[in-house]
């Protein structure tokens, strides 16, 4: 169990009739802790008590000595940033730096303070002041940092880079962080522990992934983003769905056209990674808004639709979220690799793109799909040598890529329901596919591969989960699989690879790898959650040794599995440091033993060399 940094007992803070904080007992562990709650819930009051800026009217706040018996050293970023009016930006950092070891210069660069290093606080914007305050806190090399909404005013296009700098400094100094935030994505990515406050009381504490996947109440669920809440078992809205859970996050819900459904679209609009649709029930005349997977385009008013949960085993997934996102147990085999090398994709304006799909070409070039709609090509020395854009990318980005036998490049253009074929320079040669459920049509094409005879296989999801087979010129041949949990069925087939006469499919939501013959005949389940502990296998690649390499989106690790289903090795765990991954999306393995991973949540590409 983690060592504790603070222990709060019998705290009463504020007026007796309406206290700002009323805490019976609260322990705050080492590591990164986020404090959540709506405005006025007591977040700032709690942080003020921790640093001693304010004192409780009753009770005890104990700073606990850390493992090396040194008293807890604190650094604080208050909500007004607490900058000193008479010092320049650089002088703020120099005033607290514990040694002249180049740290100040690194912080100036990492937080983009070069151009304002000689300015004083009165000339700075709120976002600039925030960056100075965080950099100053890190310059102290304190054992614990307390930050009150540290990046609330910062340009979101650079936010990921600043959080990456915070993570690296915390790791380098073995320091802890407790911060308040209203950003669900930041909390899910950065925190290992959360404290939820409501009107000055602790409403919930625990692991953020547990709160996301299995929230105890709607009021707590919304602290980590949009949620579809099922009020009770007789809730009429859910009689047309497959869900038995109390809540569904947007990625777990599909809205699809259904002429027989009593639900009719009133309004529909895209909101970044999800879509919001207001529905009206023709049976009750009531309306309700749902948050769901994005569609190719907003649904038009008057369209009849049905709700469908992505998975019917949410309880299992919630348990796996708790158990799967941990370090591998000590008796699991280790995937032996050299020191990891990682790099960022080139920025696109204010955006820092993340990699999704990837593959190696026969000449060792690494081809990457990113989440802004680009195809990027890197040489064996990890230098980008060319790039191009998808023909269209406004409504969604591609997910799967494959270099065909003749050198052409096939891309699963997911949200445009097609496969796009490029030459090596990025010129479009052909396309095939369109929206639909029929032969040669797709809902969301997610992965593509080719066999030794030239046939092309395409996976798709979105309620039409299946694999289709085509000729080299895109002519339909056959279909296998359907949506479901039985053998030969899929729930989001997200990766495909052909090897020695067999098609291997990463069946992501069913947490397994399945094998099929080229004619679509189901052969076997190669590996699943019971045999190897797979959790959300999002892609698949074959190594030079003939074994399968799988990124586990939900567990933050890479697994090597034999064709017989034996777990041969694992590398990584969920996190943001070296040797850690956050929602790894894609993987590619070269013939000389190089492994490339799309570490999507950390917005970086990680390259590993097999030992």
XYZ file of C-alpha atoms in Angstrom:
611
model
C 0.000 0.000 0.000
C 1.250 3.524 -0.785
C 2.696 5.669 1.987
C 0.421 8.476 3.128
C 1.360 12.157 2.771
C -1.474 13.670 4.799
C -3.992 12.451 7.303
C -7.029 14.652 8.043
C -9.267 13.802 10.995
C -12.476 15.363 12.357
C -12.066 18.500 10.231
C -14.576 21.316 10.548
C -13.733 24.414 8.499
C -16.031 27.419 8.114
C -19.359 28.463 9.623
C -21.136 25.917 11.772
C -24.335 26.201 9.730
C -22.600 25.761 6.376
C -19.000 24.547 6.690
C -16.608 24.812 3.773
C -15.221 21.400 4.767
C -16.592 18.699 7.070
C -14.260 15.677 6.983
C -14.370 12.786 9.390
C -11.251 11.075 8.055
C -9.243 11.453 4.854
C -5.841 10.036 3.935
C -3.941 11.317 0.896
C -1.374 8.889 -0.539
C 1.934 9.410 -2.296
C 1.740 9.676 -6.062
C -0.610 11.814 -8.137
C -4.004 12.625 -6.637
C -6.751 14.696 -8.272
C -9.426 16.559 -6.327
C -12.777 16.718 -8.137
C -16.033 18.486 -7.457
C -18.284 21.186 -8.815
C -17.530 24.827 -8.034
C -17.982 25.516 -4.333
C -17.542 21.888 -3.307
C -14.478 22.636 -1.147
C -11.536 21.825 -3.441
C -9.600 25.049 -2.804
C -10.359 24.883 0.920
C -8.881 21.386 1.111
C -5.705 22.388 -0.728
C -5.338 25.505 1.435
C -5.475 23.341 4.565
C -2.861 20.950 3.189
C -0.291 23.706 2.643
C -1.167 25.552 5.863
C -2.456 28.676 4.127
C -5.644 28.336 6.172
C -6.385 26.473 9.391
C -9.400 24.366 10.283
C -11.707 25.495 13.084
C -11.551 21.994 14.522
C -9.704 18.778 13.813
C -6.195 17.835 12.812
C -4.222 18.014 9.548
C -1.112 15.852 9.854
C 1.736 15.943 7.362
C 3.200 12.474 7.519
C 6.918 11.875 7.199
C 7.860 10.073 4.018
C 9.740 6.806 3.786
C 13.260 8.274 4.053
C 12.261 10.019 7.322
C 12.671 13.506 5.849
C 9.839 15.932 6.624
C 7.433 16.549 3.787
C 8.634 19.519 1.720
C 5.810 21.343 -0.050
C 5.492 23.649 -3.020
C 2.217 25.393 -3.820
C 0.533 26.802 -6.916
C -2.419 28.828 -5.562
C -5.409 29.772 -7.730
C -4.051 33.324 -8.230
C -0.566 31.843 -8.916
C 1.105 33.883 -6.132
C 3.788 35.473 -8.314
C 6.136 38.136 -6.928
C 5.620 41.500 -8.584
C 9.275 42.627 -8.353
C 10.829 39.571 -10.020
C 11.072 38.604 -13.682
C 9.948 35.221 -14.927
C 13.457 33.745 -14.827
C 14.168 35.307 -11.439
C 11.087 33.486 -10.043
C 12.687 30.175 -10.930
C 16.187 31.147 -9.826
C 14.887 32.324 -6.454
C 13.667 28.841 -5.506
C 16.066 26.566 -7.424
C 17.973 24.391 -4.987
C 21.057 24.016 -7.215
C 22.623 25.481 -10.335
C 22.217 22.281 -12.354
C 20.581 23.614 -15.512
C 17.062 22.985 -14.230
C 15.983 26.616 -14.614
C 17.007 26.671 -18.275
C 15.171 23.411 -18.936
C 11.990 24.659 -17.281
C 12.121 27.916 -19.243
C 12.240 25.890 -22.451
C 9.705 23.208 -21.473
C 7.066 25.763 -20.446
C 7.662 28.109 -23.416
C 8.952 30.965 -21.271
C 11.887 31.998 -23.479
C 10.251 35.080 -24.959
C 8.934 36.344 -21.602
C 11.828 35.342 -19.343
C 12.729 39.007 -18.648
C 9.166 40.218 -18.057
C 7.447 40.809 -14.710
C 4.026 39.411 -13.692
C 2.061 42.604 -14.433
C 2.806 42.203 -18.156
C 1.810 38.540 -18.393
C -1.440 36.926 -19.450
C -3.224 34.504 -17.124
C -1.950 31.559 -19.138
C 1.628 32.823 -18.967
C 1.351 33.363 -15.218
C 0.069 29.812 -14.808
C 3.063 28.379 -16.657
C 5.469 30.436 -14.559
C 3.808 29.280 -11.325
C 4.012 25.592 -12.280
C 7.615 25.919 -13.467
C 8.529 27.679 -10.216
C 6.960 24.872 -8.198
C 8.956 22.235 -10.071
C 12.153 24.259 -9.659
C 11.941 23.748 -5.886
C 12.351 19.958 -6.258
C 9.856 19.637 -3.399
C 8.743 16.189 -2.306
C 5.078 17.169 -2.835
C 3.467 19.778 -5.072
C -0.006 21.183 -4.407
C -1.588 22.844 -7.455
C -5.027 24.466 -7.608
C -6.291 24.089 -11.215
C -2.757 24.760 -12.469
C -3.429 24.977 -16.216
C -6.990 26.343 -16.243
C -5.981 29.364 -18.371
C -3.408 27.682 -20.616
C -3.669 27.244 -24.388
C -5.154 23.732 -24.820
C -3.009 23.133 -27.900
C 0.122 22.997 -25.710
C -1.445 21.516 -22.597
C -0.295 17.944 -23.215
C 3.319 19.087 -23.537
C 3.177 20.924 -20.213
C 1.655 17.937 -18.418
C 4.338 15.740 -19.950
C 6.976 18.068 -18.466
C 5.267 17.851 -15.056
C 5.245 14.033 -15.221
C 8.914 13.852 -16.114
C 9.943 16.185 -13.273
C 7.834 14.289 -10.750
C 9.495 11.052 -11.801
C 12.994 12.552 -11.761
C 12.578 13.859 -8.199
C 10.357 11.030 -6.905
C 7.801 13.674 -5.959
C 4.041 13.568 -5.422
C 1.331 15.879 -6.753
C -2.144 16.737 -5.577
C -4.129 18.994 -7.893
C -7.686 20.146 -8.459
C -9.216 20.077 -11.917
C -12.441 20.281 -13.903
C -10.895 18.432 -16.872
C -11.915 14.730 -17.081
C -9.255 13.882 -19.663
C -6.477 15.366 -17.540
C -7.649 13.508 -14.431
C -7.951 10.161 -16.227
C -4.534 10.569 -17.807
C -2.556 11.987 -14.883
C -4.064 10.807 -11.595
C -3.717 7.480 -9.819
C -6.112 8.463 -7.035
C -9.091 10.808 -6.894
C -10.960 12.557 -4.101
C -14.485 13.714 -4.940
C -15.950 16.508 -2.818
C -19.574 17.582 -2.551
C -20.623 20.516 -0.371
C -17.523 20.133 1.769
C -17.854 16.366 2.300
C -15.923 13.496 0.763
C -18.366 11.844 -1.641
C -15.976 9.237 -3.066
C -12.295 8.283 -3.110
C -10.504 5.686 -5.171
C -9.015 4.904 -8.575
C -10.162 7.227 -11.408
C -10.749 4.354 -13.844
C -13.195 2.810 -11.368
C -15.126 6.065 -11.164
C -15.185 6.264 -14.953
C -16.283 2.692 -15.667
C -18.562 1.993 -12.691
C -19.669 5.264 -11.054
C -21.898 4.883 -7.986
C -24.148 7.822 -8.898
C -24.900 10.154 -11.763
C -23.584 13.193 -9.892
C -20.222 11.463 -9.450
C -20.208 10.029 -12.972
C -20.387 13.460 -14.638
C -17.209 14.565 -12.870
C -15.345 12.457 -15.430
C -17.324 13.484 -18.485
C -20.567 12.741 -20.336
C -22.523 9.674 -19.291
C -25.806 8.022 -20.223
C -27.478 7.163 -16.950
C -30.132 4.454 -16.588
C -32.466 5.674 -13.862
C -34.068 2.320 -13.066
C -34.787 -1.083 -14.533
C -38.096 0.129 -15.986
C -36.564 3.161 -17.724
C -38.496 3.131 -21.050
C -35.632 4.599 -23.051
C -33.595 1.432 -22.604
C -36.199 -1.084 -23.680
C -34.738 -0.794 -27.183
C -31.150 -1.369 -26.049
C -29.041 -4.305 -24.919
C -27.729 -2.645 -21.787
C -28.119 -3.937 -18.260
C -25.634 -1.500 -16.716
C -26.498 1.637 -14.792
C -24.327 3.847 -16.975
C -22.815 3.947 -20.434
C -20.031 6.275 -21.529
C -20.244 7.716 -25.081
C -17.840 5.129 -26.506
C -20.126 2.366 -25.181
C -23.289 3.545 -26.955
C -24.255 3.440 -30.614
C -27.196 5.308 -32.129
C -28.245 3.697 -35.404
C -31.129 4.136 -37.816
C -34.108 1.832 -37.186
C -37.424 2.467 -38.903
C -39.270 0.375 -36.295
C -38.009 2.311 -33.281
C -40.237 4.733 -31.344
C -37.260 7.082 -30.819
C -36.997 10.017 -33.212
C -34.124 12.492 -33.633
C -34.823 16.076 -32.611
C -31.262 17.435 -32.872
C -27.806 15.893 -33.341
C -24.357 17.440 -33.260
C -20.723 16.356 -32.998
C -18.759 17.347 -29.880
C -15.144 16.361 -30.473
C -14.646 12.643 -29.743
C -18.351 11.901 -29.222
C -21.736 12.915 -30.561
C -24.789 14.252 -28.738
C -28.269 13.482 -29.986
C -31.569 14.690 -28.545
C -34.248 12.047 -29.000
C -38.017 12.182 -28.627
C -40.067 9.164 -27.667
C -43.238 8.911 -29.778
C -44.847 6.790 -27.075
C -44.353 9.190 -24.160
C -43.683 12.492 -26.037
C -40.693 13.072 -23.710
C -37.214 14.074 -24.879
C -33.741 13.137 -23.699
C -30.143 13.735 -24.825
C -27.746 10.823 -25.338
C -23.957 10.805 -25.697
C -22.666 8.220 -28.154
C -20.044 7.193 -30.668
C -19.621 9.749 -33.484
C -21.379 9.134 -36.764
C -20.266 10.136 -40.230
C -22.593 13.099 -40.079
C -25.258 14.423 -37.688
C -28.574 12.604 -37.910
C -31.363 14.621 -39.490
C -34.459 15.660 -37.566
C -37.219 13.056 -37.728
C -34.963 10.014 -38.266
C -36.066 6.934 -36.309
C -33.191 5.394 -34.383
C -32.419 2.719 -31.804
C -29.897 2.676 -28.969
C -27.412 -0.162 -28.757
C -24.735 -0.810 -26.161
C -21.343 -1.694 -27.613
C -20.869 -4.552 -25.182
C -23.060 -6.765 -23.054
C -20.322 -7.591 -20.533
C -19.739 -4.228 -18.877
C -19.474 -5.741 -15.422
C -16.570 -7.878 -16.594
C -14.934 -4.847 -18.199
C -15.282 -2.857 -15.006
C -13.560 -5.612 -13.064
C -10.845 -5.839 -15.692
C -10.355 -2.077 -15.525
C -9.555 -2.497 -11.841
C -7.317 -5.536 -12.223
C -5.925 -5.108 -15.717
C -4.463 -1.632 -15.314
C -1.789 -2.680 -12.885
C 1.737 -3.905 -13.116
C 2.068 -7.431 -14.405
C 2.255 -10.052 -11.709
C 5.744 -11.152 -10.843
C 5.341 -14.644 -12.346
C 4.447 -13.426 -15.852
C 7.135 -13.740 -18.544
C 8.881 -10.508 -19.489
C 9.234 -9.293 -23.074
C 12.955 -8.586 -23.352
C 13.686 -5.371 -25.199
C 16.353 -2.697 -25.168
C 16.003 0.862 -23.922
C 12.856 2.507 -25.344
C 13.159 5.385 -27.787
C 10.184 7.703 -28.135
C 9.359 10.756 -30.211
C 6.451 13.088 -30.933
C 4.748 13.506 -34.267
C 5.169 16.921 -35.925
C 2.676 19.498 -34.661
C -0.187 20.662 -36.825
C -0.790 24.307 -35.897
C -1.639 24.383 -32.194
C -2.427 20.663 -32.170
C -0.033 17.959 -30.988
C -1.245 14.898 -32.935
C -1.229 11.330 -31.664
C -0.471 8.160 -33.620
C -3.188 5.574 -34.231
C -2.485 2.926 -36.859
C 0.976 1.908 -38.054
C 2.818 -0.655 -40.152
C 6.337 -1.372 -41.399
C 7.070 -1.590 -45.101
C 9.441 -4.222 -46.535
C 12.265 -1.643 -46.667
C 11.976 -0.857 -42.945
C 10.031 2.382 -43.326
C 7.414 2.987 -40.626
C 4.070 4.323 -41.864
C 1.869 6.044 -39.280
C -1.735 7.253 -39.285
C -2.397 10.111 -36.850
C -5.560 11.587 -35.387
C -5.558 14.744 -37.494
C -5.844 12.870 -40.811
C -2.235 12.486 -41.975
C -0.094 9.615 -43.229
C 3.522 10.008 -42.086
C 6.490 7.938 -43.263
C 9.652 7.490 -41.157
C 12.914 5.938 -42.312
C 14.727 3.242 -40.258
C 16.582 6.019 -38.393
C 13.202 7.371 -37.146
C 13.411 10.466 -39.355
C 10.242 11.588 -41.114
C 10.870 11.503 -44.870
C 7.433 12.317 -46.286
C 3.799 12.860 -45.330
C 0.426 13.478 -46.895
C -3.199 14.068 -45.932
C -6.168 11.778 -46.330
C -8.557 12.887 -49.108
C -11.094 13.907 -46.434
C -10.796 14.079 -42.660
C -13.395 16.530 -41.294
C -15.740 13.866 -39.866
C -13.181 11.357 -38.634
C -9.678 9.944 -38.938
C -8.430 6.633 -40.354
C -7.386 3.752 -38.112
C -5.815 0.930 -40.181
C -2.933 0.807 -42.675
C -1.189 -1.917 -44.683
C 1.558 -1.977 -47.342
C 0.363 -4.285 -50.123
C 2.551 -6.774 -51.988
C 3.000 -4.456 -54.981
C 4.039 -1.473 -52.810
C 0.672 0.267 -52.788
C -0.575 1.501 -49.416
C -4.101 0.602 -48.249
C -5.735 2.733 -45.549
C -8.956 1.912 -43.715
C -10.628 5.340 -43.937
C -12.803 4.587 -40.943
C -15.386 7.355 -40.873
C -15.694 7.567 -44.666
C -16.710 3.876 -44.967
C -14.023 2.913 -47.475
C -10.508 1.742 -48.263
C -8.199 4.281 -49.919
C -5.237 3.039 -51.987
C -2.179 5.322 -52.292
C 1.118 5.052 -54.094
C 4.345 5.473 -52.124
C 4.262 9.251 -52.581
C 0.712 9.676 -51.309
C -1.162 9.965 -54.594
C -4.641 8.387 -54.491
C -4.784 5.466 -56.911
C -8.222 4.061 -56.117
C -10.920 3.619 -53.480
C -13.548 1.012 -52.744
C -16.447 0.801 -50.306
C -19.357 2.994 -49.252
C -21.642 3.383 -46.256
C -23.964 0.480 -45.648
C -24.507 -3.007 -44.271
C -24.341 -4.878 -47.571
C -21.619 -6.627 -49.510
C -18.671 -4.319 -50.162
C -20.100 -1.677 -47.828
C -18.824 -0.526 -44.430
C -19.986 1.246 -41.313
C -16.569 1.925 -39.710
C -13.684 0.240 -41.546
C -11.004 -0.245 -38.900
C -8.217 -2.537 -40.162
C -6.825 -3.961 -43.401
C -4.376 -6.749 -44.322
C -3.424 -8.855 -47.339
C -2.666 -12.557 -47.783
C -0.016 -14.238 -49.942
C -2.413 -14.601 -52.871
C -3.207 -10.882 -52.950
C -6.647 -10.957 -51.345
C -7.421 -7.978 -49.086
C -9.284 -8.369 -45.781
C -11.083 -5.458 -44.103
C -12.458 -5.345 -40.540
C -15.304 -3.057 -39.532
C -17.268 -2.164 -36.400
C -20.238 0.039 -35.483
C -23.012 -2.545 -35.207
C -21.925 -4.294 -38.399
C -18.894 -5.967 -36.853
C -17.431 -8.395 -39.406
C -14.564 -9.137 -41.826
C -14.903 -8.810 -45.609
C -12.575 -10.243 -48.247
C -11.762 -8.485 -51.548
C -9.556 -9.008 -54.591
C -6.471 -6.843 -55.116
C -8.629 -4.473 -57.182
C -11.328 -4.128 -54.514
C -13.937 -6.588 -55.825
C -16.025 -8.213 -53.092
C -15.416 -11.939 -52.435
C -17.012 -12.979 -49.129
C -17.944 -12.000 -45.545
C -17.372 -13.759 -42.226
C -18.365 -12.960 -38.663
C -21.102 -10.845 -37.138
C -21.599 -8.792 -34.008
C -21.682 -10.835 -30.807
C -19.690 -12.684 -28.168
C -19.766 -16.275 -29.459
C -16.899 -17.944 -31.316
C -16.489 -16.355 -34.737
C -18.331 -13.192 -33.667
C -16.866 -9.785 -32.885
C -17.242 -6.670 -30.822
C -14.989 -4.095 -32.461
C -12.513 -6.106 -34.536
C -9.752 -3.504 -34.539
C -6.664 -5.310 -35.847
C -5.953 -7.815 -38.613
C -2.872 -9.733 -39.687
C -2.285 -12.624 -42.098
C 0.345 -15.253 -41.302
C 0.991 -18.625 -42.943
C -2.515 -19.186 -44.225
C -4.384 -17.844 -41.183
C -6.152 -14.508 -40.504
C -5.676 -13.332 -36.904
C -8.175 -10.787 -35.555
C -7.883 -8.650 -32.424
C -11.464 -8.742 -31.128
C -11.053 -5.741 -28.831
C -14.157 -5.523 -26.645
C -14.397 -9.303 -26.349
C -10.796 -9.236 -25.061
C -9.484 -11.986 -27.324
C -7.586 -12.950 -30.466
C -9.444 -15.163 -32.971
C -8.082 -17.154 -35.925
C -9.837 -17.808 -39.256
C -9.102 -19.620 -42.491
C -8.964 -17.541 -45.699
C -12.457 -18.799 -46.605
C -13.809 -17.298 -43.367
C -14.061 -20.579 -41.463
C -13.567 -20.044 -37.714
C -10.513 -21.950 -36.465
C -10.041 -21.131 -32.792
C -9.749 -18.526 -30.067
C -5.990 -18.079 -29.802
C -5.939 -16.085 -26.544
C -8.473 -14.363 -24.325
C -8.925 -12.754 -20.928
C -9.104 -16.099 -19.113
C -5.958 -17.605 -20.655
C -3.672 -14.581 -20.931
C -5.457 -11.687 -19.208
C -5.887 -9.714 -22.443
C -7.666 -6.415 -21.921
C -8.803 -4.480 -24.992
C -6.328 -5.861 -27.577
C -6.510 -2.988 -30.069
C -4.159 -4.155 -32.819
C -2.007 -7.111 -33.818
C 1.265 -7.712 -35.651
C 3.469 -10.734 -36.417
C 7.122 -10.666 -35.426
C 10.063 -12.228 -37.285
C 9.850 -15.175 -34.880
C 6.270 -15.901 -35.954
C 4.651 -14.879 -32.667
C 1.870 -12.308 -32.251
C 2.430 -8.861 -30.726
C -0.605 -7.109 -29.245
C -1.058 -3.648 -27.648
C -3.558 -3.786 -24.786
C -5.461 -0.496 -24.908
C -7.035 -1.018 -21.480
C -3.951 -2.294 -19.630
C -1.222 -0.035 -21.028
C 1.138 -2.815 -22.089
C 2.435 -4.935 -24.966
C 1.978 -8.715 -25.015
C 3.790 -11.348 -27.095
C 1.687 -14.482 -27.662
C 2.519 -17.703 -29.472
C 0.290 -18.999 -32.253
C -0.827 -21.660 -29.769
C -1.990 -19.012 -27.292
C 0.877 -19.130 -24.802
C 1.842 -15.831 -23.192
C 5.538 -15.450 -24.070
C 6.240 -12.027 -22.635
C 4.874 -8.654 -21.541
C 6.337 -5.182 -21.471
C 5.047 -1.999 -19.880
C 2.259 -0.887 -17.626
C -0.287 1.895 -17.579
C 1.309 5.310 -17.065
C 3.150 8.217 -18.625
C 6.816 7.568 -17.943
C 9.474 5.475 -19.606
C 8.347 1.893 -20.039
C 4.702 2.913 -19.611
C 1.808 3.401 -22.050
C -1.518 5.179 -21.961
C -4.189 3.672 -24.248
C -1.764 2.181 -26.800
C -3.711 2.005 -30.070
C -1.507 0.447 -32.763
C 1.579 -1.721 -33.127
C 3.994 -2.702 -35.889
C 6.895 -5.163 -35.833
C 9.668 -5.067 -38.450
C 11.560 -8.036 -39.825
C 14.710 -6.959 -37.968
C 12.934 -7.040 -34.602
C 11.996 -3.408 -34.068
C 8.650 -2.834 -32.321
C 6.792 0.455 -32.838
C 3.868 1.329 -30.573
C 1.287 4.094 -31.037
C 1.251 5.333 -27.430
C -1.815 7.379 -28.251
C -2.787 8.693 -24.823
C 0.764 9.948 -24.266
C 0.865 11.408 -27.799
C 4.111 9.718 -28.714
C 5.556 6.865 -30.729
C 7.601 4.360 -28.723
C 10.181 2.203 -30.474
C 11.652 -0.916 -28.855
C 14.323 -3.288 -30.126
C 14.008 -6.963 -29.286
C 16.951 -8.342 -27.339
